[in-house]
Structure formats: structure tokens, C-alpha cells
Amino acid sequence: MEFYGYPRPDGKVGTRNYVALVPSTGCVNNLCSDLEHLVRGTKALRHDQGCLHPPRDTETVTQTLINLGLNPNVGGALVVALGCEMVKAEEIYEGIKASGKPVEMVVMHEIGGMINTMSTAMHMLVDLVSSVSHARREKADISKLVMGTKCGSSDTSSGLSANLVTGEVCRMLTEQGGRFIQGEICDIMGGEYALKKLAVNPEEGEKIVDYVRDLYMRGLAMGADTRGCQMTAGNVAGGLTTLVEKALGANAKGGQVPIQGALGYGQLVPDAPGRYIMDFPGHGFENLTASAAGGATVHLFTTGRGADTGHPIMPTVKICGNAKTNKTMAEHIDVDVSAVIDETETPDQAGERVLEYMLGIASGRLTKCEILGTESMEILIRGPVI
Amino acid sequence: MAKSAKQINPKDNVATLLADCASGEEVTVNMDGKVSNYACLEDTSYGHKIALVEIAKGEPIVKYGETIGSATKDIKVGEWVHIHNVRDDYLCLDKYGKPLPGQSL
């Protein structure tokens, strides 16, 4: 199977062609948003981090922003800095520039104020967008696709339809040489031993169990048993009995596809095809950012009640198995898979339909999130805010 | 038309109801073309599970082909399977298989 994407200097293929506006600190978020509204073809990567973190978090924020710039959906970037933040804008600039993409940088303290910075940035952006927009879509093999997965605003229909369908999409994608990322360590909790069995290398399998232990211990430090926090009253009322049952329903998103490796938050996905588990939380904003930083160029997001969030640079396809939600939240759902619940369509038939739709999205068709602009992002912070 | 329940894996001893079912109502389960009928033993809601075989106290509850918990009572065929007759046995374990602190079953 094939799609039409943007070939990049490093051999990767994008599904979009944006100039990313990369703030090194949340202080310049509004400046980035203003630039996004004024200059066509740009995307602001708003986040509220960048300062007063322990060093490990500063490193995570820096590396995540570099890796977002390296995402093949980004054709060029403008790094926007205040000038006194802990995250070093030069590091982000150099990190993205190493890929061969055009990159510029503005530092508000050096230029002097927001108004002059806007002017300098706009002049830079006009040239950047003109140059980046010269790229043309070319036919690319499906093996060039990297797909993120997640479930949000789930209900009973998720485990019975949308997640099973996603499992089929993941199987078909990896059989053809593609890659996908699965994370949501909170949802894996209880199902980590079942997932570990799917790891091709036992050391990578053990890392998955470690991610769950780390989440449990971080919860314990806050006085919470994260096992209990997972099961909501709504889950129990909806028919979920145990945490393991909930986890297995969530894990079904990756089907029985063998796991090639376990990755830290926002770490770049290796070139080998297959399934990767990443240490990211269930919460949508941090979660989508991790997949995009890992290199995902398209995302399959299953929902039951109708989650509306997508990521600014990674087209996010919503699939839903709840017939009622498909009516009441129609403008947020890309593919209706409720026929799997009615048993008028099998999960693999629906999977084929979703994969075809996704290749259309990868080739330029807009997602509902892109049409309505329901896009957000955040970067995961683990330590205290100082 | 008879109401149906979804069995995900042939090893499963429970199936999930795809509609609310009243006590005594017939439920059809289609596992890869093999169709079986069950009688719902009590009023059970959409999304909840019923037992496909007799499950003795202490035996595992199997869904997705994996153990999801264990029975705290003897469970009859067609009986509602939920938190009132199932225990969640999951513990977060350290590298040596010992439960990490702060947990009880």
C-alpha cells in the first residue's frame, strides 16, 4: 500500500509540511500563537514548560522540542526564546538544524521586546514558509509511516470495537513494514506481564514492567495507589470488573504484534519496523506530544464518549465504536466502527477500512481535529516545579 | 431476535453482553462461527459479563485469553460476573516478584 507524502533530507517521509514555531519556554507561547495566526503554513507548539525544572526535566523538554522539530511533518522551524529560561534555545536550534532542515531563531531579550521580535520573526517566516512550501508530495511506501496510538474518553465500546480494530490496523501496518507506538503506562498497568510476553527481546520486555513500577512508586510518593486510581466508578458501572481486564482492553490496540523495543518519553523510534512501547502517560496532551516527538506522522485515537483533542503537527484520526457518540459527536469522529459491535463487520474488515482512511489522511485529507482546530500539546514533567 | 454477547478469545469463560438482558432471556454467543446459546440468570446490563461455564470459587476468570481475576464464589452458567463475585488479584511486583510497598488485595 502507498500514500503521498513529503520526502525529507534524512530519508523520512512527512504527511504534512509545516514550519514549526518552537517556544523554548511557555513565556513566549502567545507570541508563537500570534505568529501562527499571521503567517500561513506555520504551527505553534505551545507548552507551559522550559524553566525551573530539575535538570532531568530540563533535558526532557529540550530533547522533546528537538525531536518535534525532527518530525518529518515539519519542513522547517523557527525557535522562539525569551532569553533567561533553563531550556537553551541554541541547543534546540542546533538539534533541529542537524537534520538539514532550514531553522531560524529569535531571542526576545536580545532583539528587545515583543513588538520588534514579532517583526523580525515575521520577516524570517515569510522566507521560511516560501522555501518549505516548495516541497511536493510524492508516492511513498506504507513502510515509511510511523503511527501513534491512544484511547481517550473510553467506554465499554472501546475494548469491544475501536481498540480491536486498531489492533488489526497495527497488524496490517507492521506486516507491510510500518511502525507504531503504544504507551499509556497507566493503561498498561495490570497488563504488563501479558505485554512482556510479546517482546522479541526479554530486556525490552522488562523495561515495560519497569515503566509500570516507576508509575506505581511515583504514585505512592503522593500517597496514592495508582492501581486503584485507574478504575473509575464509570468503568465499574460500565461492566469493567478488574484492572487487568481494563488493561487488556487497552492493550488490544496493539493486537498480538511482537514488541521490538521499549522507549523513554519522546525518544526517537528506531528504523526497524514493528511495535514500540513508549513511557508516556494516558493524559492526551503529554501523550500525543510523546508520539509526535518519537516520529509518528499520523495517529489513531480510539474513543467511546468522544475525545476531541489532536496534536498540532500530527494528524490525529478519531475512531469510535459507540453508535450514539458517532451521532452526537459526529464532527469530532473520523471513522465509525460501531458495525463491529453490531457484528455486521469483523474487526479486520473495519481495520482495512480504517487503514485506507488513514492513508488518505497521510496523503493530505484533513482530520476532524485539523478542520476544527481542536489541537493541543504539553510536555511531560516528572519532578517538582521549583 | 435473540440478544448477543461477545466472547473475544476461545479460551474465555465469560462473554460481554451487547444489550441489556432480563432474567431468563436467551443470549447468543458466536465464537468464530461456533454459535452457542445461554440463558441469562438475572437482569444484567449492556457491557457486563456473564459466565459461559461453571466457575468454582478460586478459579480464574478468563477474558482476552488471559486471567483477569478469580472467582470469590461458585458462579453458574449465565450468571452475572462482576465485582460481587470476582477478586482483582493484581499486585505491582518488584524485580524479585515481591509486591512493592503500599498494596493489599
Short mmCIF file of C-alpha atoms in Angstrom, two decimals:
data_model
loop_
_atom_site.label_atom_id
_atom_site.label_comp_id
_atom_site.label_asym_id
_atom_site.label_seq_id
_atom_site.Cartn_x
_atom_site.Cartn_y
_atom_site.Cartn_z
CA MET A 1 0.00 0.00 0.00
CA GLU A 2 1.08 3.57 -0.62
CA PHE A 3 0.46 7.18 0.35
CA TYR A 4 1.58 10.55 -0.96
CA GLY A 5 3.96 12.31 1.43
CA TYR A 6 6.79 14.82 1.67
CA PRO A 7 10.27 13.25 1.34
CA ARG A 8 12.80 14.80 3.79
CA PRO A 9 16.62 15.18 3.52
CA ASP A 10 17.11 12.41 6.15
CA GLY A 11 15.09 9.84 4.12
CA LYS A 12 11.94 10.09 6.24
CA VAL A 13 8.54 10.97 4.73
CA GLY A 14 6.12 13.51 6.22
CA THR A 15 2.33 13.59 5.90
CA ARG A 16 2.23 17.37 6.47
CA ASN A 17 4.57 20.23 5.62
CA TYR A 18 4.61 22.81 8.41
CA VAL A 19 7.00 25.44 9.62
CA ALA A 20 7.04 24.76 13.38
CA LEU A 21 7.11 27.65 15.84
CA VAL A 22 9.05 26.18 18.77
CA PRO A 23 8.89 28.11 22.06
CA SER A 24 11.77 27.27 24.41
CA THR A 25 9.58 28.42 27.31
CA GLY A 26 5.87 28.94 27.92
CA CYS A 27 6.64 32.67 28.38
CA VAL A 28 6.62 33.13 24.58
CA ASN A 29 3.54 30.97 23.87
CA ASN A 30 1.33 33.90 22.93
CA LEU A 31 3.99 35.32 20.63
CA CYS A 32 4.07 31.95 18.84
CA SER A 33 0.26 31.80 18.62
CA ASP A 34 0.15 35.36 17.21
CA LEU A 35 2.74 34.37 14.58
CA GLU A 36 0.73 31.25 13.73
CA HIS A 37 -2.36 33.37 13.05
CA LEU A 38 -0.43 35.93 10.98
CA VAL A 39 1.75 33.62 8.86
CA ARG A 40 0.17 30.87 6.77
CA GLY A 41 1.76 27.40 6.89
CA THR A 42 3.02 27.69 10.48
CA LYS A 43 2.13 25.68 13.61
CA ALA A 44 2.77 26.90 17.16
CA LEU A 45 4.00 24.13 19.50
CA ARG A 46 2.62 25.74 22.69
CA HIS A 47 3.68 24.19 26.01
CA ASP A 48 3.93 25.50 29.57
CA GLN A 49 7.42 24.19 30.45
CA GLY A 50 11.01 25.32 29.92
CA CYS A 51 12.02 26.80 33.26
CA LEU A 52 12.60 25.94 36.94
CA HIS A 53 12.76 22.19 36.50
CA PRO A 54 15.24 19.68 37.94
CA PRO A 55 17.96 19.00 35.28
CA ARG A 56 16.36 15.74 34.10
CA ASP A 57 13.12 17.52 33.23
CA THR A 58 15.01 20.37 31.51
CA GLU A 59 16.70 17.70 29.42
CA THR A 60 13.35 16.02 28.59
CA VAL A 61 11.81 19.34 27.50
CA THR A 62 14.85 20.21 25.35
CA GLN A 63 15.05 16.78 23.69
CA THR A 64 11.27 16.61 23.14
CA LEU A 65 11.30 20.00 21.37
CA ILE A 66 14.28 18.96 19.21
CA ASN A 67 12.56 15.68 18.31
CA LEU A 68 9.31 17.51 17.42
CA GLY A 69 11.39 19.64 15.04
CA LEU A 70 12.86 16.44 13.58
CA ASN A 71 9.36 15.02 12.93
CA PRO A 72 9.00 14.57 9.14
CA ASN A 73 5.77 16.62 9.23
CA VAL A 74 7.96 19.65 9.97
CA GLY A 75 9.70 21.12 6.91
CA GLY A 76 11.42 23.95 8.76
CA ALA A 77 11.35 25.65 12.16
CA LEU A 78 11.63 28.93 13.98
CA VAL A 79 12.86 28.61 17.57
CA VAL A 80 11.40 31.37 19.75
CA ALA A 81 13.14 32.17 23.06
CA LEU A 82 12.73 34.66 25.87
CA GLY A 83 16.44 34.59 26.81
CA CYS A 84 16.69 33.67 30.51
CA GLU A 85 15.00 30.23 30.58
CA MET A 86 16.67 26.98 31.68
CA VAL A 87 16.00 25.25 28.35
CA LYS A 88 18.69 26.53 25.96
CA ALA A 89 17.21 27.70 22.66
CA GLU A 90 20.61 27.26 20.90
CA GLU A 91 20.51 23.54 21.74
CA ILE A 92 17.06 23.20 20.14
CA TYR A 93 18.20 25.24 17.14
CA GLU A 94 21.35 23.12 16.61
CA GLY A 95 19.47 19.86 17.25
CA ILE A 96 16.88 20.52 14.54
CA LYS A 97 19.42 22.06 12.13
CA ALA A 98 21.45 18.80 12.17
CA SER A 99 18.63 17.20 10.12
CA GLY A 100 19.35 19.55 7.20
CA LYS A 101 16.02 21.40 7.56
CA PRO A 102 16.03 25.22 7.44
CA VAL A 103 15.89 26.64 11.01
CA GLU A 104 15.91 30.20 12.37
CA MET A 105 15.90 31.58 15.92
CA VAL A 106 14.73 34.75 17.66
CA VAL A 107 15.56 35.71 21.28
CA MET A 108 13.27 38.38 22.69
CA HIS A 109 15.78 39.72 25.28
CA GLU A 110 18.36 40.24 22.51
CA ILE A 111 16.01 41.86 19.98
CA GLY A 112 14.24 43.87 22.66
CA GLY A 113 10.55 43.32 23.36
CA MET A 114 7.64 41.51 21.75
CA ILE A 115 6.88 44.08 19.02
CA ASN A 116 10.37 44.07 17.46
CA THR A 117 10.62 40.29 17.90
CA MET A 118 7.32 39.84 16.02
CA SER A 119 8.65 41.94 13.16
CA THR A 120 11.98 40.08 12.92
CA ALA A 121 10.24 36.71 13.23
CA MET A 122 7.69 37.56 10.52
CA HIS A 123 10.41 38.53 8.05
CA MET A 124 12.19 35.21 8.77
CA LEU A 125 8.94 33.24 8.48
CA VAL A 126 7.99 34.65 5.09
CA ASP A 127 11.27 33.29 3.68
CA LEU A 128 11.00 30.01 5.64
CA VAL A 129 7.42 29.30 4.52
CA SER A 130 8.21 30.24 0.92
CA SER A 131 11.13 27.80 0.88
CA VAL A 132 9.39 24.95 2.79
CA SER A 133 6.17 25.21 0.76
CA HIS A 134 8.14 24.38 -2.39
CA ALA A 135 8.07 20.69 -1.33
CA ARG A 136 5.79 18.40 -3.35
CA ARG A 137 4.03 15.23 -2.27
CA GLU A 138 5.49 12.06 -3.80
CA LYS A 139 4.37 8.43 -3.77
CA ALA A 140 5.77 6.67 -0.69
CA ASP A 141 5.53 3.08 0.57
CA ILE A 142 3.39 2.43 3.66
CA SER A 143 6.59 1.20 5.38
CA LYS A 144 7.58 4.88 5.70
CA LEU A 145 4.64 5.52 8.05
CA VAL A 146 5.04 5.79 11.82
CA MET A 147 1.68 5.72 13.64
CA GLY A 148 0.87 6.73 17.20
CA THR A 149 -1.99 5.06 19.12
CA LYS A 150 -4.05 6.01 22.14
CA CYS A 151 -7.52 5.72 23.62
CA GLY A 152 -9.32 8.57 25.32
CA SER A 153 -12.74 9.14 26.82
CA SER A 154 -13.13 5.36 26.59
CA ASP A 155 -16.21 3.30 27.39
CA THR A 156 -17.28 -0.34 27.04
CA SER A 157 -17.40 0.05 23.25
CA SER A 158 -13.64 0.84 23.13
CA GLY A 159 -12.48 -2.63 24.22
CA LEU A 160 -15.17 -4.36 22.14
CA SER A 161 -14.66 -2.49 18.87
CA ALA A 162 -12.35 0.51 18.30
CA ASN A 163 -9.37 -0.96 20.19
CA LEU A 164 -9.74 -4.35 18.45
CA VAL A 165 -9.97 -2.57 15.09
CA THR A 166 -6.83 -0.56 15.90
CA GLY A 167 -5.11 -3.89 16.72
CA GLU A 168 -5.96 -5.06 13.19
CA VAL A 169 -4.67 -1.78 11.68
CA CYS A 170 -1.42 -2.21 13.65
CA ARG A 171 -1.08 -5.80 12.40
CA MET A 172 -1.62 -4.80 8.75
CA LEU A 173 0.70 -1.78 9.06
CA THR A 174 3.58 -3.75 10.58
CA GLU A 175 3.13 -6.68 8.16
CA GLN A 176 3.89 -4.12 5.45
CA GLY A 177 6.99 -2.77 7.18
CA GLY A 178 5.42 0.16 9.09
CA ARG A 179 5.94 1.11 12.72
CA PHE A 180 3.61 2.09 15.55
CA ILE A 181 3.95 3.45 19.07
CA GLN A 182 1.85 2.42 22.04
CA GLY A 183 2.26 3.87 25.55
CA GLU A 184 -0.19 4.97 28.25
CA ILE A 185 1.68 3.18 31.03
CA CYS A 186 -1.31 3.77 33.34
CA ASP A 187 -3.46 1.70 30.97
CA ILE A 188 -0.76 -0.97 30.59
CA MET A 189 -0.67 -1.34 34.41
CA GLY A 190 -2.19 -4.76 35.10
CA GLY A 191 -1.46 -5.97 31.58
CA GLU A 192 2.34 -5.53 31.65
CA TYR A 193 3.04 -9.26 32.04
CA ALA A 194 0.85 -10.09 29.02
CA LEU A 195 2.71 -7.37 27.01
CA LYS A 196 6.12 -8.53 28.22
CA LYS A 197 5.46 -11.93 26.60
CA LEU A 198 5.23 -10.14 23.21
CA ALA A 199 8.70 -8.55 23.45
CA VAL A 200 11.19 -10.04 20.97
CA ASN A 201 13.99 -9.28 23.44
CA PRO A 202 13.43 -10.06 27.17
CA GLU A 203 15.42 -6.97 28.27
CA GLU A 204 13.00 -4.72 26.37
CA GLY A 205 10.07 -6.60 27.95
CA GLU A 206 11.50 -6.00 31.41
CA LYS A 207 11.71 -2.25 30.64
CA ILE A 208 7.91 -2.23 30.12
CA VAL A 209 7.41 -3.75 33.59
CA ASP A 210 9.87 -1.15 34.95
CA TYR A 211 7.82 1.72 33.47
CA VAL A 212 4.78 0.37 35.38
CA ARG A 213 6.80 0.01 38.64
CA ASP A 214 8.06 3.58 38.22
CA LEU A 215 4.50 4.87 37.80
CA TYR A 216 3.37 2.89 40.87
CA MET A 217 6.24 4.25 43.02
CA ARG A 218 5.69 7.84 41.86
CA GLY A 219 2.01 7.48 42.82
CA LEU A 220 2.99 6.03 46.20
CA ALA A 221 5.21 9.08 46.85
CA MET A 222 1.99 11.13 46.54
CA GLY A 223 0.13 8.76 48.88
CA ALA A 224 -1.86 7.18 46.05
CA ASP A 225 -2.20 3.54 44.99
CA THR A 226 -2.20 4.03 41.22
CA ARG A 227 -3.77 0.58 40.80
CA GLY A 228 -6.97 1.87 42.43
CA CYS A 229 -6.88 5.27 40.71
CA GLN A 230 -7.20 3.52 37.34
CA MET A 231 -10.61 2.01 37.95
CA THR A 232 -13.19 4.76 37.83
CA ALA A 233 -16.76 4.41 39.08
CA GLY A 234 -17.77 4.79 35.44
CA ASN A 235 -15.58 1.85 34.44
CA VAL A 236 -17.21 -0.39 37.07
CA ALA A 237 -20.72 0.80 36.20
CA GLY A 238 -19.92 0.12 32.54
CA GLY A 239 -19.02 -3.51 33.30
CA LEU A 240 -15.23 -3.50 33.80
CA THR A 241 -14.51 -5.72 36.81
CA THR A 242 -10.72 -5.64 37.34
CA LEU A 243 -7.70 -3.52 36.46
CA VAL A 244 -6.23 -6.40 34.42
CA GLU A 245 -9.43 -6.56 32.34
CA LYS A 246 -9.25 -2.81 31.69
CA ALA A 247 -5.53 -3.05 30.79
CA LEU A 248 -6.05 -5.95 28.40
CA GLY A 249 -8.82 -4.00 26.64
CA ALA A 250 -6.44 -1.06 26.25
CA ASN A 251 -3.53 -3.29 25.15
CA ALA A 252 -5.77 -4.73 22.41
CA LYS A 253 -4.89 -1.55 20.46
CA GLY A 254 -1.59 -3.23 19.54
CA GLY A 255 -3.14 -6.67 18.95
CA GLN A 256 -0.68 -9.55 19.20
CA VAL A 257 2.03 -7.72 17.21
CA PRO A 258 5.51 -8.54 18.65
CA ILE A 259 7.23 -5.68 20.50
CA GLN A 260 10.56 -4.55 19.00
CA GLY A 261 11.59 -2.19 21.75
CA ALA A 262 10.74 -0.02 24.77
CA LEU A 263 11.48 3.71 24.56
CA GLY A 264 11.77 6.61 27.00
CA TYR A 265 9.42 9.64 26.77
CA GLY A 266 9.59 11.28 23.33
CA GLN A 267 12.60 9.17 22.28
CA LEU A 268 13.05 8.68 18.50
CA VAL A 269 11.62 5.40 17.21
CA PRO A 270 14.36 3.21 15.65
CA ASP A 271 14.24 2.32 11.93
CA ALA A 272 13.31 -1.36 12.37
CA PRO A 273 9.63 -2.00 11.52
CA GLY A 274 7.19 -3.17 14.19
CA ARG A 275 5.67 -2.24 17.53
CA TYR A 276 7.27 0.05 20.14
CA ILE A 277 6.15 0.71 23.71
CA MET A 278 6.90 4.23 24.98
CA ASP A 279 6.94 5.50 28.56
CA PHE A 280 4.19 8.12 28.28
CA PRO A 281 1.07 8.77 30.36
CA GLY A 282 -2.60 8.41 29.43
CA HIS A 283 -3.26 12.15 29.58
CA GLY A 284 -3.78 13.30 26.00
CA PHE A 285 -1.63 16.41 25.69
CA GLU A 286 1.64 14.89 27.02
CA ASN A 287 0.79 11.59 25.37
CA LEU A 288 0.28 12.89 21.79
CA THR A 289 3.43 15.02 22.10
CA ALA A 290 5.48 11.92 23.03
CA SER A 291 4.32 10.05 19.90
CA ALA A 292 4.95 13.09 17.67
CA ALA A 293 8.43 13.55 19.19
CA GLY A 294 9.07 9.83 18.63
CA GLY A 295 8.48 10.44 14.93
CA ALA A 296 4.81 9.50 14.44
CA THR A 297 3.44 11.21 11.33
CA VAL A 298 -0.15 10.05 11.81
CA HIS A 299 -2.12 8.98 14.88
CA LEU A 300 -5.01 6.59 15.51
CA PHE A 301 -7.04 7.73 18.53
CA THR A 302 -9.87 5.47 19.72
CA THR A 303 -12.70 6.99 21.71
CA GLY A 304 -16.00 5.86 23.20
CA ARG A 305 -17.64 9.01 24.53
CA GLY A 306 -15.89 11.37 22.10
CA ALA A 307 -12.49 12.89 22.98
CA ASP A 308 -11.80 15.93 20.79
CA THR A 309 -8.04 16.51 21.16
CA GLY A 310 -5.47 16.17 18.39
CA HIS A 311 -1.82 17.19 18.10
CA PRO A 312 -0.77 20.34 16.20
CA ILE A 313 1.74 18.62 13.87
CA MET A 314 0.49 15.00 13.82
CA PRO A 315 -2.87 14.39 12.09
CA THR A 316 -4.98 12.58 14.68
CA VAL A 317 -7.66 10.20 13.36
CA LYS A 318 -10.58 9.50 15.75
CA ILE A 319 -12.32 6.14 15.52
CA CYS A 320 -15.37 5.32 17.59
CA GLY A 321 -17.46 2.19 18.18
CA ASN A 322 -20.25 3.82 20.17
CA ALA A 323 -23.21 4.36 17.78
CA LYS A 324 -24.67 7.12 19.97
CA THR A 325 -21.38 9.08 20.12
CA ASN A 326 -20.99 8.73 16.34
CA LYS A 327 -24.25 10.70 16.06
CA THR A 328 -23.92 13.22 18.93
CA MET A 329 -20.18 13.96 18.39
CA ALA A 330 -20.13 13.43 14.60
CA GLU A 331 -17.95 16.46 13.84
CA HIS A 332 -15.16 15.01 16.02
CA ILE A 333 -15.17 11.41 14.74
CA ASP A 334 -13.32 10.42 11.55
CA VAL A 335 -14.31 6.75 11.26
CA ASP A 336 -17.38 4.99 12.71
CA VAL A 337 -16.59 1.37 13.65
CA SER A 338 -19.83 0.62 15.53
CA ALA A 339 -20.66 -2.06 12.93
CA VAL A 340 -18.17 -4.28 14.81
CA ILE A 341 -20.44 -4.14 17.87
CA ASP A 342 -23.49 -4.97 15.73
CA GLU A 343 -21.40 -7.84 14.29
CA THR A 344 -22.21 -6.68 10.74
CA GLU A 345 -18.48 -6.07 10.20
CA THR A 346 -15.49 -8.02 11.60
CA PRO A 347 -12.59 -6.18 13.29
CA ASP A 348 -10.29 -7.00 10.35
CA GLN A 349 -12.81 -5.69 7.79
CA ALA A 350 -13.18 -2.47 9.79
CA GLY A 351 -9.37 -2.39 10.16
CA GLU A 352 -8.92 -2.40 6.39
CA ARG A 353 -11.41 0.46 6.09
CA VAL A 354 -9.60 2.46 8.80
CA LEU A 355 -6.17 1.82 7.25
CA GLU A 356 -7.44 3.04 3.83
CA TYR A 357 -8.88 6.14 5.50
CA MET A 358 -5.62 6.74 7.36
CA LEU A 359 -3.59 6.55 4.14
CA GLY A 360 -5.95 9.20 2.74
CA ILE A 361 -5.22 11.37 5.79
CA ALA A 362 -1.48 10.71 5.37
CA SER A 363 -1.85 11.91 1.76
CA GLY A 364 -3.44 15.22 2.70
CA ARG A 365 -7.11 14.71 3.60
CA LEU A 366 -7.80 16.72 6.75
CA THR A 367 -8.79 15.14 10.08
CA LYS A 368 -11.75 16.48 12.04
CA CYS A 369 -9.23 17.82 14.60
CA GLU A 370 -7.42 19.75 11.85
CA ILE A 371 -10.66 21.10 10.37
CA LEU A 372 -11.93 22.37 13.73
CA GLY A 373 -8.52 23.23 15.20
CA THR A 374 -9.05 21.08 18.30
CA GLU A 375 -5.29 20.70 18.79
CA SER A 376 -3.20 20.94 21.96
CA MET A 377 0.10 19.76 23.33
CA GLU A 378 2.11 19.60 26.56
CA ILE A 379 5.44 18.05 27.59
CA LEU A 380 5.62 15.57 30.50
CA ILE A 381 7.37 16.80 33.64
CA ARG A 382 8.18 14.25 36.37
CA GLY A 383 9.93 16.28 39.07
CA PRO A 384 8.70 19.19 41.21
CA VAL A 385 8.15 22.62 39.68
CA ILE A 386 10.73 24.68 41.59
CA MET B 1 -34.04 -11.69 17.52
CA ALA B 2 -32.05 -13.18 20.39
CA LYS B 3 -29.68 -10.84 22.16
CA SER B 4 -25.97 -11.50 21.85
CA ALA B 5 -22.80 -11.43 23.92
CA LYS B 6 -19.21 -11.14 22.67
CA GLN B 7 -16.60 -13.77 23.52
CA ILE B 8 -13.22 -12.36 22.46
CA ASN B 9 -10.95 -15.41 22.76
CA PRO B 10 -11.88 -19.13 22.54
CA LYS B 11 -10.23 -19.65 25.99
CA ASP B 12 -12.55 -17.09 27.65
CA ASN B 13 -15.01 -18.33 30.29
CA VAL B 14 -17.01 -15.08 30.16
CA ALA B 15 -18.68 -13.05 27.39
CA THR B 16 -19.71 -9.38 27.35
CA LEU B 17 -23.39 -8.54 26.78
CA LEU B 18 -24.10 -6.32 23.76
CA ALA B 19 -27.56 -5.36 25.12
CA ASP B 20 -29.35 -5.19 28.48
CA CYS B 21 -30.76 -8.65 29.25
CA ALA B 22 -33.57 -9.61 31.60
CA SER B 23 -33.56 -12.67 33.83
CA GLY B 24 -34.31 -15.80 31.77
CA GLU B 25 -33.64 -14.11 28.44
CA GLU B 26 -31.73 -16.08 25.78
CA VAL B 27 -28.26 -14.86 24.77
CA THR B 28 -26.35 -15.99 21.67
CA VAL B 29 -22.56 -16.16 21.54
CA ASN B 30 -20.79 -16.53 18.19
CA MET B 31 -17.15 -17.56 18.65
CA ASP B 32 -15.52 -17.77 15.19
CA GLY B 33 -18.69 -19.23 13.65
CA LYS B 34 -19.50 -21.61 16.54
CA VAL B 35 -22.85 -20.42 17.89
CA SER B 36 -23.93 -21.27 21.46
CA ASN B 37 -26.98 -20.21 23.44
CA TYR B 38 -27.16 -19.28 27.11
CA ALA B 39 -29.92 -18.21 29.48
CA CYS B 40 -29.24 -15.04 31.43
CA LEU B 41 -29.74 -15.94 35.12
CA GLU B 42 -30.51 -12.42 36.34
CA ASP B 43 -31.08 -8.90 34.95
CA THR B 44 -27.67 -7.93 33.53
CA SER B 45 -26.69 -4.68 31.79
CA TYR B 46 -25.02 -3.96 28.45
CA GLY B 47 -21.22 -4.13 28.76
CA HIS B 48 -21.33 -6.53 31.73
CA LYS B 49 -20.18 -10.15 31.62
CA ILE B 50 -21.95 -13.48 32.01
CA ALA B 51 -20.30 -16.87 32.70
CA LEU B 52 -20.09 -19.31 29.77
CA VAL B 53 -19.20 -22.30 32.00
CA GLU B 54 -19.47 -23.22 35.70
CA ILE B 55 -16.68 -21.36 37.52
CA ALA B 56 -15.80 -22.69 41.00
CA LYS B 57 -14.71 -20.40 43.85
CA GLY B 58 -10.98 -19.61 43.46
CA GLU B 59 -10.87 -20.42 39.74
CA PRO B 60 -9.59 -17.83 37.24
CA ILE B 61 -11.90 -15.55 35.23
CA VAL B 62 -10.55 -15.55 31.65
CA LYS B 63 -11.12 -12.76 29.09
CA TYR B 64 -8.93 -11.84 26.06
CA GLY B 65 -7.42 -15.33 26.70
CA GLU B 66 -5.81 -14.05 29.93
CA THR B 67 -6.67 -14.28 33.63
CA ILE B 68 -8.37 -11.06 34.73
CA GLY B 69 -9.18 -12.11 38.34
CA SER B 70 -10.52 -15.02 40.37
CA ALA B 71 -13.99 -16.12 41.49
CA THR B 72 -14.85 -15.40 45.15
CA LYS B 73 -17.97 -17.61 44.93
CA ASP B 74 -19.15 -20.51 42.78
CA ILE B 75 -20.56 -18.99 39.57
CA LYS B 76 -23.24 -20.71 37.47
CA VAL B 77 -23.55 -20.69 33.66
CA GLY B 78 -25.35 -17.49 32.57
CA GLU B 79 -24.69 -15.74 35.89
CA TRP B 80 -23.59 -12.10 36.01
CA VAL B 81 -19.79 -11.91 36.64
CA HIS B 82 -18.64 -8.68 38.30
CA ILE B 83 -17.07 -7.19 41.44
CA HIS B 84 -19.58 -9.01 43.73
CA ASN B 85 -18.15 -12.43 42.74
CA VAL B 86 -14.67 -11.63 41.35
CA ARG B 87 -11.48 -10.57 43.12
CA ASP B 88 -8.83 -8.40 41.43
CA ASP B 89 -5.59 -10.31 42.16
CA TYR B 90 -3.23 -7.83 40.51
CA LEU B 91 -0.24 -6.64 42.52
CA CYS B 92 2.57 -4.41 41.28
CA LEU B 93 5.68 -6.58 41.81
CA ASP B 94 9.37 -5.70 42.16
CA LYS B 95 12.18 -7.40 40.19
CA TYR B 96 12.17 -10.34 42.63
CA GLY B 97 8.43 -10.96 42.35
CA LYS B 98 7.72 -9.37 45.75
CA PRO B 99 4.83 -6.88 45.98
CA LEU B 100 6.00 -3.25 46.06
CA PRO B 101 5.02 -1.41 49.29
CA GLY B 102 1.59 0.12 49.96
CA GLN B 103 -0.57 -2.65 48.43
CA SER B 104 -3.14 -5.04 49.76
CA LEU B 105 -5.50 -7.25 47.76
#
